[in-house]
mmCIF file of C-alpha atoms in Angstrom:
data_model
loop_
_atom_site.group_PDB
_atom_site.id
_atom_site.type_symbol
_atom_site.label_atom_id
_atom_site.label_comp_id
_atom_site.label_asym_id
_atom_site.label_seq_id
_atom_site.Cartn_x
_atom_site.Cartn_y
_atom_site.Cartn_z
ATOM 1 C CA MET K 1 -6.401 49.274 -31.788
ATOM 2 C CA ALA K 2 -7.218 50.239 -28.234
ATOM 3 C CA GLN K 3 -10.662 48.665 -28.725
ATOM 4 C CA ALA K 4 -9.172 45.397 -29.897
ATOM 5 C CA ASP K 5 -6.893 45.256 -26.843
ATOM 6 C CA LYS K 6 -9.938 45.635 -24.526
ATOM 7 C CA ASN K 7 -11.790 42.725 -26.251
ATOM 8 C CA ALA K 8 -8.794 40.396 -26.301
ATOM 9 C CA ALA K 9 -9.057 37.468 -23.951
ATOM 10 C CA PRO K 10 -6.720 37.695 -21.036
ATOM 11 C CA GLU K 11 -3.546 35.654 -21.499
ATOM 12 C CA GLN K 12 -3.777 32.439 -19.545
ATOM 13 C CA LYS K 13 -0.721 31.379 -17.601
ATOM 14 C CA ARG K 14 0.173 27.721 -17.552
ATOM 15 C CA PRO K 15 0.124 26.453 -13.982
ATOM 16 C CA GLN K 16 3.467 25.716 -12.455
ATOM 17 C CA MET K 17 4.133 22.157 -11.438
ATOM 18 C CA ARG K 18 6.290 21.055 -8.513
ATOM 19 C CA TRP K 19 7.063 17.366 -8.086
ATOM 20 C CA ASP K 20 6.962 16.591 -4.321
ATOM 21 C CA ASP K 21 8.916 13.372 -3.720
ATOM 22 C CA ALA K 22 8.931 13.494 0.055
ATOM 23 C CA LYS K 23 6.697 10.431 0.347
ATOM 24 C CA MET K 24 7.873 8.620 -2.759
ATOM 25 C CA ALA K 25 8.810 4.984 -2.476
ATOM 26 C CA SER K 26 10.929 3.117 -4.974
ATOM 27 C CA SER K 27 10.632 -0.546 -5.768
ATOM 28 C CA PHE K 28 12.010 -2.888 -8.436
ATOM 29 C CA ALA K 29 9.872 -5.059 -10.723
ATOM 30 C CA ASN K 30 10.847 -7.591 -13.367
ATOM 31 C CA VAL K 31 7.269 -8.826 -13.961
ATOM 32 C CA VAL K 32 4.274 -6.743 -14.930
ATOM 33 C CA ASN K 33 0.693 -7.672 -15.804
ATOM 34 C CA VAL K 34 -2.251 -5.567 -16.937
ATOM 35 C CA GLN K 35 -6.047 -5.926 -16.726
ATOM 36 C CA SER K 36 -8.748 -3.476 -17.508
ATOM 37 C CA THR K 37 -12.421 -2.656 -17.187
ATOM 38 C CA ARG K 38 -14.394 0.085 -18.814
ATOM 39 C CA GLU K 39 -13.546 2.455 -15.981
ATOM 40 C CA GLN K 40 -9.913 1.638 -15.145
ATOM 41 C CA VAL K 41 -6.658 -0.010 -16.141
ATOM 42 C CA ASP K 42 -4.811 -1.945 -13.448
ATOM 43 C CA LEU K 43 -1.039 -2.473 -13.578
ATOM 44 C CA PHE K 44 0.391 -5.238 -11.363
ATOM 45 C CA PHE K 45 4.134 -5.145 -10.578
ATOM 46 C CA GLY K 46 6.111 -7.927 -9.037
ATOM 47 C CA VAL K 47 9.383 -9.770 -8.723
ATOM 48 C CA ASN K 48 10.076 -13.301 -10.078
ATOM 49 C CA GLN K 49 11.227 -15.256 -6.986
ATOM 50 C CA THR K 50 12.074 -18.490 -8.864
ATOM 51 C CA TRP K 51 15.722 -19.557 -8.548
ATOM 52 C CA ASN K 52 15.924 -23.036 -9.981
ATOM 53 C CA MET K 53 13.241 -24.227 -12.433
ATOM 54 C CA ARG K 54 14.848 -27.698 -12.589
ATOM 55 C CA GLU K 55 14.127 -28.345 -8.872
ATOM 56 C CA ASP K 56 10.644 -26.700 -8.811
ATOM 57 C CA PRO K 57 8.871 -25.901 -12.046
ATOM 58 C CA THR K 58 6.520 -23.493 -10.253
ATOM 59 C CA LEU K 59 7.084 -19.918 -11.198
ATOM 60 C CA VAL K 60 6.683 -17.738 -8.066
ATOM 61 C CA VAL K 61 5.993 -14.013 -8.620
ATOM 62 C CA GLU K 62 5.700 -11.865 -5.552
ATOM 63 C CA LEU K 63 3.194 -9.083 -6.427
ATOM 64 C CA LEU K 64 4.319 -5.831 -4.781
ATOM 65 C CA ASN K 65 2.284 -3.061 -6.209
ATOM 66 C CA ARG K 66 -1.002 -2.402 -8.030
ATOM 67 C CA ILE K 67 -1.474 0.922 -9.839
ATOM 68 C CA MET K 68 -5.010 1.794 -10.922
ATOM 69 C CA LEU K 69 -5.348 4.333 -13.720
ATOM 70 C CA SER K 70 -8.162 5.924 -15.557
ATOM 71 C CA PRO K 71 -8.162 4.893 -19.245
ATOM 72 C CA LEU K 72 -7.060 8.389 -20.193
ATOM 73 C CA ALA K 73 -4.124 8.344 -17.803
ATOM 74 C CA ALA K 74 -3.229 4.833 -19.097
ATOM 75 C CA LYS K 75 -3.189 6.243 -22.709
ATOM 76 C CA ARG K 76 -0.918 9.060 -21.590
ATOM 77 C CA LEU K 77 1.392 6.519 -19.848
ATOM 78 C CA SER K 78 1.483 4.411 -23.029
ATOM 79 C CA LEU K 79 2.536 7.402 -25.154
ATOM 80 C CA MET K 80 5.249 8.410 -22.647
ATOM 81 C CA LEU K 81 6.611 4.831 -22.423
ATOM 82 C CA ASN K 82 6.722 4.444 -26.216
ATOM 83 C CA SER K 83 8.625 7.711 -26.485
ATOM 84 C CA VAL K 84 11.137 6.825 -23.741
ATOM 85 C CA LEU K 85 11.688 3.291 -25.245
ATOM 86 C CA ARG K 86 12.255 4.828 -28.736
ATOM 87 C CA GLU K 87 14.904 7.104 -27.306
ATOM 88 C CA HIS K 88 16.466 4.217 -25.305
ATOM 89 C CA GLU K 89 16.710 2.018 -28.317
ATOM 90 C CA ALA K 90 18.100 4.776 -30.447
ATOM 91 C CA ARG K 91 20.843 5.277 -27.845
ATOM 92 C CA TYR K 92 21.553 1.694 -26.812
ATOM 93 C CA GLY K 93 20.202 -0.585 -29.495
ATOM 94 C CA ALA K 94 17.003 -2.590 -30.046
ATOM 95 C CA LEU K 95 15.397 -4.484 -27.122
ATOM 96 C CA ASP K 96 14.748 -8.062 -28.193
ATOM 97 C CA LEU K 97 11.739 -9.536 -26.393
ATOM 98 C CA ASP K 98 12.446 -13.035 -27.730
ATOM 99 C CA LYS K 99 15.711 -13.429 -25.727
#
C-alpha cells in the first residue's frame, strides 16, 4: 500500500478565482448584433435612440461597445446565457420574442 501511495499522482488543487471589479464599467444595451470570422466572434451592443418612427422612419442605434471573443469563449457564453435564460423563464414565465 505504501508503494501505491508513492506512485499516486499528486492531487491537483483547483486555482482560486477572484473577480476584480475595480475597473469595471456598466452600460445598458437594448440592441445587440453579432458577426464572426474563423478566428473570432464580435458582439456589438447599443441603444435604440429612435423616439418617434412616425416623424422619422430612420432607426438610429448608438453603438456603445464591441466585445471580441474567441469562438471557444463565445461557445461558453452561449451555454451560460442559455442556462440563465432557462432559469429566468422558469421563475418569471416565457419570453416572447414576437411581441
